[in-house]
Amino acid sequence: MPKVASNYDPPLFFKNGHFATIYSGIIRSVNGVVQKRERLQLSDGDFLDLDWSDSVVPSDKLVILLHGLEGDGQRPYITGSAKILNQNGYDTCAVNYRGCSGEPNTKYRSYHSGATEDLIEVIEHILNTRDYKELYLKGFSLGGNLLLKYLGEGNTIPKEMRGAVAVSVPCSLHSSCEQLLSAKNVLYAQRFKKNLLDKLRQKQQMFPDKISDNDIKQIKTLKDFDDVYTSKAHHFDDALDYYEKCSSKQFLPDVSVPSLIINALDDSFLGPACYPHQETDQNPFLYLETPRYGGHVGFWGKNNITYTEKKAVDFFNTL
């Protein structure tokens, strides 16, 4: 599918990718979204918390929202998406990954960029308990990678699944990791690592036989975290094996649901391999938009509606 031309042209301050990223992640706030929480018991005995918000009118259309690394269902990029989708006739279900809803999950494992088995259970639960005729997916960063992997890795995609939007997607996890380990991203990486280590220490208290003080002391970078915890807890050989097997880029040729990927060129989290030009050129179901500006999950917009929030509504409405 030919590339999607982008007309995103924000004010001067938001043409700085770092400012756009920080504003969206720390400064922005969204009001007026009413969420109702449901706990989903998973087949392995663990749980996920789902945060539902309803359309302003009764709807048979649902958008499943997937947050990024160390996010949750209350992040402004999630509630902002829910708000505009609710205003345009879509219910939303924001998925909090394992351990991301404010309460530790019960298993040693947690979530990761390729944990599509949990997304499958969420979708099956929705179809078994709700009466939606149309389902859509919208994911950010890690959540974008997750949904694209789900759509292309050979799962049985329900007929109700009509489309997807993935924003700021690290389609190549290794390429993204290399960027996060670079000097330009040191503050972001430190913030992520602190949050992840806090959770890992909780895991240590719950499972003292699985993680030692010495293991935790070895973690100096985000890649170290994936070597010490993510890979071992989720049955990968090491961090590189995890990145290779869970990167969505390899699954894009087999995506058969209309899907829009929006990756800003000034996104400091994304390396060259995260812009899947060849894959989208060769698959008529894939649309790739690469705005010059936007940062990572930034994309400031007027009236506190981001460019990608409006774009997702427009895309879903055309399907």
mmCIF file of C-alpha atoms in Angstrom:
data_model
loop_
_atom_site.group_PDB
_atom_site.id
_atom_site.type_symbol
_atom_site.label_atom_id
_atom_site.label_comp_id
_atom_site.label_asym_id
_atom_site.label_seq_id
_atom_site.Cartn_x
_atom_site.Cartn_y
_atom_site.Cartn_z
ATOM 1 C CA MET A 1 0.000 0.000 0.000
ATOM 2 C CA PRO A 2 1.446 3.434 -0.879
ATOM 3 C CA LYS A 3 2.643 5.526 2.021
ATOM 4 C CA VAL A 4 0.094 7.788 3.707
ATOM 5 C CA ALA A 5 0.961 11.426 3.158
ATOM 6 C CA SER A 6 1.164 13.353 6.426
ATOM 7 C CA ASN A 7 0.022 16.926 6.937
ATOM 8 C CA TYR A 8 0.982 17.089 10.623
ATOM 9 C CA ASP A 9 2.558 20.489 11.248
ATOM 10 C CA PRO A 10 2.554 21.390 14.963
ATOM 11 C CA PRO A 11 3.607 24.684 16.576
ATOM 12 C CA LEU A 12 7.317 25.364 16.946
ATOM 13 C CA PHE A 13 7.803 23.909 20.447
ATOM 14 C CA PHE A 14 6.224 20.617 19.391
ATOM 15 C CA LYS A 15 8.590 20.315 16.452
ATOM 16 C CA ASN A 16 11.142 19.262 19.046
ATOM 17 C CA GLY A 17 10.680 15.510 19.420
ATOM 18 C CA HIS A 18 11.830 15.408 23.031
ATOM 19 C CA PHE A 19 9.476 18.220 24.047
ATOM 20 C CA ALA A 20 6.567 16.482 22.274
ATOM 21 C CA THR A 21 7.381 13.220 24.078
ATOM 22 C CA ILE A 22 7.748 14.810 27.523
ATOM 23 C CA TYR A 23 4.626 16.955 27.168
ATOM 24 C CA SER A 24 2.511 13.942 26.252
ATOM 25 C CA GLY A 25 3.970 11.708 28.944
ATOM 26 C CA ILE A 26 4.241 14.083 31.904
ATOM 27 C CA ILE A 27 2.410 17.366 31.340
ATOM 28 C CA ARG A 28 -0.756 16.510 29.418
ATOM 29 C CA SER A 29 -3.944 15.720 31.332
ATOM 30 C CA VAL A 30 -7.336 14.493 30.134
ATOM 31 C CA ASN A 31 -10.591 14.967 32.032
ATOM 32 C CA GLY A 32 -14.133 13.706 31.615
ATOM 33 C CA VAL A 33 -13.548 10.014 30.909
ATOM 34 C CA VAL A 34 -15.563 7.654 33.107
ATOM 35 C CA GLN A 35 -14.032 4.186 33.333
ATOM 36 C CA LYS A 36 -15.486 1.046 34.875
ATOM 37 C CA ARG A 37 -13.044 -1.686 35.868
ATOM 38 C CA GLU A 38 -13.524 -5.389 35.211
ATOM 39 C CA ARG A 39 -11.144 -8.087 36.404
ATOM 40 C CA LEU A 40 -10.522 -10.854 33.895
ATOM 41 C CA GLN A 41 -9.300 -14.143 35.341
ATOM 42 C CA LEU A 42 -6.810 -15.670 32.932
ATOM 43 C CA SER A 43 -6.533 -19.352 32.089
ATOM 44 C CA ASP A 44 -3.232 -19.705 33.971
ATOM 45 C CA GLY A 45 -4.745 -18.342 37.212
ATOM 46 C CA ASP A 46 -3.437 -14.801 36.856
ATOM 47 C CA PHE A 47 -5.561 -11.738 36.108
ATOM 48 C CA LEU A 48 -5.850 -8.638 33.937
ATOM 49 C CA ASP A 49 -7.827 -5.483 34.754
ATOM 50 C CA LEU A 50 -9.888 -3.963 31.937
ATOM 51 C CA ASP A 51 -11.045 -0.330 32.065
ATOM 52 C CA TRP A 52 -14.239 0.226 30.076
ATOM 53 C CA SER A 53 -15.666 3.542 28.889
ATOM 54 C CA ASP A 54 -18.908 3.917 26.975
ATOM 55 C CA SER A 55 -19.888 5.828 23.880
ATOM 56 C CA VAL A 56 -22.177 8.826 24.332
ATOM 57 C CA VAL A 57 -24.773 6.776 22.418
ATOM 58 C CA PRO A 58 -25.376 3.006 22.573
ATOM 59 C CA SER A 59 -22.814 1.327 20.354
ATOM 60 C CA ASP A 60 -22.010 -2.063 18.878
ATOM 61 C CA LYS A 61 -18.439 -0.953 18.062
ATOM 62 C CA LEU A 62 -15.510 -1.393 20.457
ATOM 63 C CA VAL A 63 -11.890 -0.230 20.350
ATOM 64 C CA ILE A 64 -9.436 -2.191 22.504
ATOM 65 C CA LEU A 65 -6.694 0.136 23.762
ATOM 66 C CA LEU A 66 -3.185 -1.151 24.492
ATOM 67 C CA HIS A 67 -0.702 0.949 26.456
ATOM 68 C CA GLY A 68 3.079 1.107 26.236
ATOM 69 C CA LEU A 69 5.964 0.047 28.478
ATOM 70 C CA GLU A 70 5.102 0.701 32.136
ATOM 71 C CA GLY A 71 1.858 2.403 31.156
ATOM 72 C CA ASP A 72 -1.691 1.720 32.293
ATOM 73 C CA GLY A 73 -5.306 2.421 31.431
ATOM 74 C CA GLN A 74 -5.204 5.900 32.958
ATOM 75 C CA ARG A 75 -2.343 7.373 30.954
ATOM 76 C CA PRO A 76 -3.415 10.482 29.027
ATOM 77 C CA TYR A 77 -2.712 8.840 25.666
ATOM 78 C CA ILE A 78 -5.183 6.108 26.650
ATOM 79 C CA THR A 79 -7.862 8.325 28.210
ATOM 80 C CA GLY A 80 -7.457 10.875 25.416
ATOM 81 C CA SER A 81 -8.083 8.135 22.891
ATOM 82 C CA ALA A 82 -11.054 6.839 24.873
ATOM 83 C CA LYS A 83 -12.576 10.302 25.102
ATOM 84 C CA ILE A 84 -12.603 11.098 21.386
ATOM 85 C CA LEU A 85 -13.639 7.549 20.470
ATOM 86 C CA ASN A 86 -16.538 7.695 22.957
ATOM 87 C CA GLN A 87 -17.587 11.020 21.456
ATOM 88 C CA ASN A 88 -17.628 9.412 18.014
ATOM 89 C CA GLY A 89 -19.722 6.337 18.721
ATOM 90 C CA TYR A 90 -17.166 3.796 19.945
ATOM 91 C CA ASP A 91 -16.991 2.052 23.304
ATOM 92 C CA THR A 92 -13.453 1.446 24.530
ATOM 93 C CA CYS A 93 -11.739 -1.200 26.634
ATOM 94 C CA ALA A 94 -8.312 -0.220 27.972
ATOM 95 C CA VAL A 95 -6.263 -3.293 28.834
ATOM 96 C CA ASN A 96 -3.928 -3.041 31.818
ATOM 97 C CA TYR A 97 -1.219 -5.641 31.278
ATOM 98 C CA ARG A 98 -0.228 -8.026 34.065
ATOM 99 C CA GLY A 99 1.063 -6.004 37.000
ATOM 100 C CA CYS A 100 0.155 -2.638 35.453
ATOM 101 C CA SER A 101 -3.165 -1.842 37.151
ATOM 102 C CA GLY A 102 -1.773 -0.849 40.542
ATOM 103 C CA GLU A 103 -1.715 -4.367 41.984
ATOM 104 C CA PRO A 104 1.009 -6.983 41.456
ATOM 105 C CA ASN A 105 -0.046 -9.919 39.330
ATOM 106 C CA THR A 106 0.109 -13.351 40.908
ATOM 107 C CA LYS A 107 2.645 -15.070 38.636
ATOM 108 C CA TYR A 108 6.408 -14.620 38.303
ATOM 109 C CA ARG A 109 5.869 -13.736 34.663
ATOM 110 C CA SER A 110 4.364 -10.364 33.792
ATOM 111 C CA TYR A 111 3.940 -8.725 30.377
ATOM 112 C CA HIS A 112 6.183 -8.146 27.387
ATOM 113 C CA SER A 113 6.130 -6.843 23.810
ATOM 114 C CA GLY A 114 5.013 -10.136 22.318
ATOM 115 C CA ALA A 115 2.562 -11.509 24.906
ATOM 116 C CA THR A 116 -0.248 -12.010 22.410
ATOM 117 C CA GLU A 117 -1.660 -14.920 24.407
ATOM 118 C CA ASP A 118 -3.093 -12.392 26.872
ATOM 119 C CA LEU A 119 -4.567 -10.258 24.090
ATOM 120 C CA ILE A 120 -6.192 -13.361 22.632
ATOM 121 C CA GLU A 121 -7.853 -14.098 25.982
ATOM 122 C CA VAL A 122 -9.111 -10.508 26.220
ATOM 123 C CA ILE A 123 -10.641 -10.664 22.741
ATOM 124 C CA GLU A 124 -12.236 -14.056 23.393
ATOM 125 C CA HIS A 125 -13.662 -12.777 26.688
ATOM 126 C CA ILE A 126 -15.159 -9.734 24.978
ATOM 127 C CA LEU A 127 -16.749 -11.790 22.209
ATOM 128 C CA ASN A 128 -18.145 -14.298 24.720
ATOM 129 C CA THR A 129 -19.623 -11.738 27.124
ATOM 130 C CA ARG A 130 -20.502 -8.682 25.017
ATOM 131 C CA ASP A 131 -22.504 -8.128 21.874
ATOM 132 C CA TYR A 132 -20.164 -6.142 19.643
ATOM 133 C CA LYS A 133 -20.423 -6.405 15.874
ATOM 134 C CA GLU A 134 -17.188 -4.508 15.194
ATOM 135 C CA LEU A 135 -13.860 -4.663 17.028
ATOM 136 C CA TYR A 136 -10.818 -2.447 16.511
ATOM 137 C CA LEU A 137 -7.366 -2.308 18.071
ATOM 138 C CA LYS A 138 -5.329 0.757 18.956
ATOM 139 C CA GLY A 139 -1.915 0.391 20.543
ATOM 140 C CA PHE A 140 0.937 2.624 21.563
ATOM 141 C CA SER A 141 4.642 1.763 21.462
ATOM 142 C CA LEU A 142 4.895 -1.711 23.045
ATOM 143 C CA GLY A 143 1.114 -2.029 22.591
ATOM 144 C CA GLY A 144 1.444 -1.235 18.900
ATOM 145 C CA ASN A 145 4.044 -3.953 18.469
ATOM 146 C CA LEU A 146 1.799 -6.345 20.378
ATOM 147 C CA LEU A 147 -1.251 -5.796 18.196
ATOM 148 C CA LEU A 148 0.683 -6.049 14.917
ATOM 149 C CA LYS A 149 2.299 -9.298 16.057
ATOM 150 C CA TYR A 150 -1.150 -10.626 17.018
ATOM 151 C CA LEU A 151 -2.589 -9.753 13.619
ATOM 152 C CA GLY A 152 0.263 -11.290 11.622
ATOM 153 C CA GLU A 153 1.568 -14.317 13.520
ATOM 154 C CA GLY A 154 -1.096 -16.794 12.390
ATOM 155 C CA ASN A 155 -3.822 -16.435 14.999
ATOM 156 C CA THR A 156 -7.456 -17.001 14.086
ATOM 157 C CA ILE A 157 -8.642 -13.412 13.733
ATOM 158 C CA PRO A 158 -12.370 -13.078 14.512
ATOM 159 C CA LYS A 159 -14.615 -11.760 11.770
ATOM 160 C CA GLU A 160 -15.569 -8.847 14.030
ATOM 161 C CA MET A 161 -11.999 -7.471 13.899
ATOM 162 C CA ARG A 162 -12.200 -4.626 11.375
ATOM 163 C CA GLY A 163 -9.034 -2.566 11.763
ATOM 164 C CA ALA A 164 -6.111 -1.366 13.834
ATOM 165 C CA VAL A 165 -4.003 1.713 14.493
ATOM 166 C CA ALA A 166 -0.492 1.414 15.940
ATOM 167 C CA VAL A 167 1.320 4.539 17.141
ATOM 168 C CA SER A 168 5.080 4.962 17.749
ATOM 169 C CA VAL A 169 5.773 1.280 17.146
ATOM 170 C CA PRO A 170 9.173 -0.338 17.841
ATOM 171 C CA CYS A 171 8.640 -2.814 15.011
ATOM 172 C CA SER A 172 12.234 -3.960 15.554
ATOM 173 C CA LEU A 173 12.753 -4.349 19.300
ATOM 174 C CA HIS A 174 16.516 -4.657 18.930
ATOM 175 C CA SER A 175 16.719 -1.466 16.880
ATOM 176 C CA SER A 176 14.591 0.342 19.458
ATOM 177 C CA CYS A 177 16.698 -1.013 22.327
ATOM 178 C CA GLU A 178 19.845 0.333 20.677
ATOM 179 C CA GLN A 179 18.242 3.770 20.578
ATOM 180 C CA LEU A 180 17.120 3.613 24.215
ATOM 181 C CA LEU A 181 20.673 2.724 25.248
ATOM 182 C CA SER A 182 22.104 5.791 23.485
ATOM 183 C CA ALA A 183 23.032 9.012 25.273
ATOM 184 C CA LYS A 184 20.122 11.001 23.806
ATOM 185 C CA ASN A 185 17.648 8.787 25.654
ATOM 186 C CA VAL A 186 19.426 8.360 28.981
ATOM 187 C CA LEU A 187 16.741 10.132 31.023
ATOM 188 C CA TYR A 188 13.915 8.073 29.519
ATOM 189 C CA ALA A 189 15.878 4.850 29.997
ATOM 190 C CA GLN A 190 16.609 5.664 33.639
ATOM 191 C CA ARG A 191 12.927 6.347 34.284
ATOM 192 C CA PHE A 192 11.853 3.077 32.672
ATOM 193 C CA LYS A 193 14.554 1.128 34.508
ATOM 194 C CA LYS A 194 13.591 2.566 37.892
ATOM 195 C CA ASN A 195 9.933 1.586 37.440
ATOM 196 C CA LEU A 196 10.849 -1.886 36.202
ATOM 197 C CA LEU A 197 13.270 -2.489 39.069
ATOM 198 C CA ASP A 198 10.670 -1.404 41.614
ATOM 199 C CA LYS A 199 8.338 -4.060 40.238
ATOM 200 C CA LEU A 200 11.118 -6.633 40.087
ATOM 201 C CA ARG A 201 11.832 -6.127 43.788
ATOM 202 C CA GLN A 202 8.144 -6.840 44.445
ATOM 203 C CA LYS A 203 8.550 -10.040 42.424
ATOM 204 C CA GLN A 204 11.584 -10.914 44.529
ATOM 205 C CA GLN A 205 9.508 -10.676 47.696
ATOM 206 C CA MET A 206 6.821 -12.892 46.173
ATOM 207 C CA PHE A 207 9.261 -15.366 44.531
ATOM 208 C CA PRO A 208 12.545 -15.220 46.484
ATOM 209 C CA ASP A 209 13.739 -18.482 44.942
ATOM 210 C CA LYS A 210 13.575 -17.076 41.398
ATOM 211 C CA ILE A 211 15.450 -13.777 41.659
ATOM 212 C CA SER A 212 18.382 -12.875 43.922
ATOM 213 C CA ASP A 213 19.916 -9.611 45.103
ATOM 214 C CA ASN A 214 22.916 -10.410 42.925
ATOM 215 C CA ASP A 215 20.659 -10.805 39.869
ATOM 216 C CA ILE A 216 19.162 -7.373 40.457
ATOM 217 C CA LYS A 217 22.601 -5.810 40.962
ATOM 218 C CA GLN A 218 23.562 -6.994 37.479
ATOM 219 C CA ILE A 219 20.866 -4.804 35.896
ATOM 220 C CA LYS A 220 22.516 -1.608 34.697
ATOM 221 C CA THR A 221 20.551 -1.053 31.476
ATOM 222 C CA LEU A 222 17.163 -1.923 29.980
ATOM 223 C CA LYS A 223 18.806 -4.709 27.970
ATOM 224 C CA ASP A 224 20.187 -6.117 31.220
ATOM 225 C CA PHE A 225 16.640 -6.149 32.606
ATOM 226 C CA ASP A 226 15.504 -8.165 29.601
ATOM 227 C CA ASP A 227 18.469 -10.541 29.993
ATOM 228 C CA VAL A 228 17.955 -11.064 33.734
ATOM 229 C CA TYR A 229 14.154 -11.007 33.988
ATOM 230 C CA THR A 230 12.048 -10.634 30.825
ATOM 231 C CA SER A 231 13.722 -13.425 28.871
ATOM 232 C CA LYS A 232 13.974 -15.866 31.775
ATOM 233 C CA ALA A 233 10.432 -15.277 33.092
ATOM 234 C CA HIS A 234 8.903 -15.720 29.634
ATOM 235 C CA HIS A 235 10.992 -18.616 28.291
ATOM 236 C CA PHE A 236 13.376 -16.870 25.911
ATOM 237 C CA ASP A 237 17.109 -17.629 25.777
ATOM 238 C CA ASP A 238 18.172 -14.046 26.440
ATOM 239 C CA ALA A 239 17.261 -10.479 25.544
ATOM 240 C CA LEU A 240 18.309 -10.810 21.909
ATOM 241 C CA ASP A 241 16.244 -13.975 21.493
ATOM 242 C CA TYR A 242 13.255 -12.135 22.981
ATOM 243 C CA TYR A 243 13.748 -9.169 20.644
ATOM 244 C CA GLU A 244 14.098 -11.414 17.605
ATOM 245 C CA LYS A 245 11.041 -13.546 18.310
ATOM 246 C CA CYS A 246 8.692 -10.750 19.430
ATOM 247 C CA SER A 247 9.448 -7.956 16.960
ATOM 248 C CA SER A 248 6.330 -7.335 14.883
ATOM 249 C CA LYS A 249 8.214 -6.437 11.690
ATOM 250 C CA GLN A 250 8.613 -10.070 10.653
ATOM 251 C CA PHE A 251 4.860 -10.647 10.969
ATOM 252 C CA LEU A 252 3.728 -7.642 8.908
ATOM 253 C CA PRO A 253 3.587 -9.502 5.561
ATOM 254 C CA ASP A 254 0.789 -11.702 6.945
ATOM 255 C CA VAL A 255 -1.409 -8.972 8.454
ATOM 256 C CA SER A 256 -4.791 -9.192 6.712
ATOM 257 C CA VAL A 257 -6.743 -6.567 8.678
ATOM 258 C CA PRO A 258 -6.502 -2.907 7.579
ATOM 259 C CA SER A 259 -3.852 -1.420 9.850
ATOM 260 C CA LEU A 260 -2.362 2.064 10.065
ATOM 261 C CA ILE A 261 1.121 2.542 11.528
ATOM 262 C CA ILE A 262 2.093 6.092 12.535
ATOM 263 C CA ASN A 263 5.786 6.496 13.409
ATOM 264 C CA ALA A 264 7.242 10.000 13.640
ATOM 265 C CA LEU A 265 10.631 10.550 12.035
ATOM 266 C CA ASP A 266 11.814 12.467 15.123
ATOM 267 C CA ASP A 267 10.906 9.643 17.532
ATOM 268 C CA SER A 268 14.117 9.136 19.508
ATOM 269 C CA PHE A 269 13.001 5.657 20.632
ATOM 270 C CA LEU A 270 12.872 4.239 17.093
ATOM 271 C CA GLY A 271 15.847 3.083 15.037
ATOM 272 C CA PRO A 272 15.906 2.803 11.223
ATOM 273 C CA ALA A 273 14.526 -0.760 11.291
ATOM 274 C CA CYS A 274 11.374 0.494 13.047
ATOM 275 C CA TYR A 275 10.096 2.126 9.846
ATOM 276 C CA PRO A 276 8.754 -0.840 7.811
ATOM 277 C CA HIS A 277 8.680 0.722 4.350
ATOM 278 C CA GLN A 278 9.229 -2.469 2.370
ATOM 279 C CA GLU A 279 6.700 -4.476 4.361
ATOM 280 C CA THR A 280 3.969 -1.869 3.998
ATOM 281 C CA ASP A 281 4.728 -1.378 0.286
ATOM 282 C CA GLN A 282 4.077 -5.063 -0.298
ATOM 283 C CA ASN A 283 0.963 -5.578 1.843
ATOM 284 C CA PRO A 284 -2.275 -3.869 0.714
ATOM 285 C CA PHE A 285 -3.689 -4.069 4.252
ATOM 286 C CA LEU A 286 -0.897 -1.949 5.764
ATOM 287 C CA TYR A 287 -0.726 1.832 5.768
ATOM 288 C CA LEU A 288 2.402 3.639 6.960
ATOM 289 C CA GLU A 289 2.490 7.305 7.908
ATOM 290 C CA THR A 290 5.803 8.847 8.950
ATOM 291 C CA PRO A 291 5.218 12.461 10.000
ATOM 292 C CA ARG A 292 8.305 14.627 10.311
ATOM 293 C CA TYR A 293 7.287 15.547 13.866
ATOM 294 C CA GLY A 294 5.496 13.920 16.793
ATOM 295 C CA GLY A 295 8.123 12.443 19.094
ATOM 296 C CA HIS A 296 7.271 9.216 20.890
ATOM 297 C CA VAL A 297 3.520 8.967 21.538
ATOM 298 C CA GLY A 298 3.425 12.768 21.311
ATOM 299 C CA PHE A 299 1.603 14.340 18.347
ATOM 300 C CA TRP A 300 0.194 17.399 20.116
ATOM 301 C CA GLY A 301 -3.081 18.698 18.705
ATOM 302 C CA LYS A 302 -5.512 21.554 19.252
ATOM 303 C CA ASN A 303 -8.237 21.325 21.910
ATOM 304 C CA ASN A 304 -6.239 18.617 23.704
ATOM 305 C CA ILE A 305 -6.943 16.118 20.911
ATOM 306 C CA THR A 306 -3.729 14.701 19.491
ATOM 307 C CA TYR A 307 -3.122 14.228 15.800
ATOM 308 C CA THR A 308 -3.115 10.445 16.153
ATOM 309 C CA GLU A 309 -6.325 10.441 18.201
ATOM 310 C CA LYS A 310 -8.168 12.235 15.413
ATOM 311 C CA LYS A 311 -6.427 10.143 12.776
ATOM 312 C CA ALA A 312 -7.521 6.883 14.428
ATOM 313 C CA VAL A 313 -11.176 7.953 14.478
ATOM 314 C CA ASP A 314 -11.005 8.958 10.819
ATOM 315 C CA PHE A 315 -9.309 5.667 9.885
ATOM 316 C CA PHE A 316 -11.806 3.505 11.757
ATOM 317 C CA ASN A 317 -14.716 5.439 10.264
ATOM 318 C CA THR A 318 -13.521 4.628 6.726
ATOM 319 C CA LEU A 319 -13.441 0.859 7.282
#
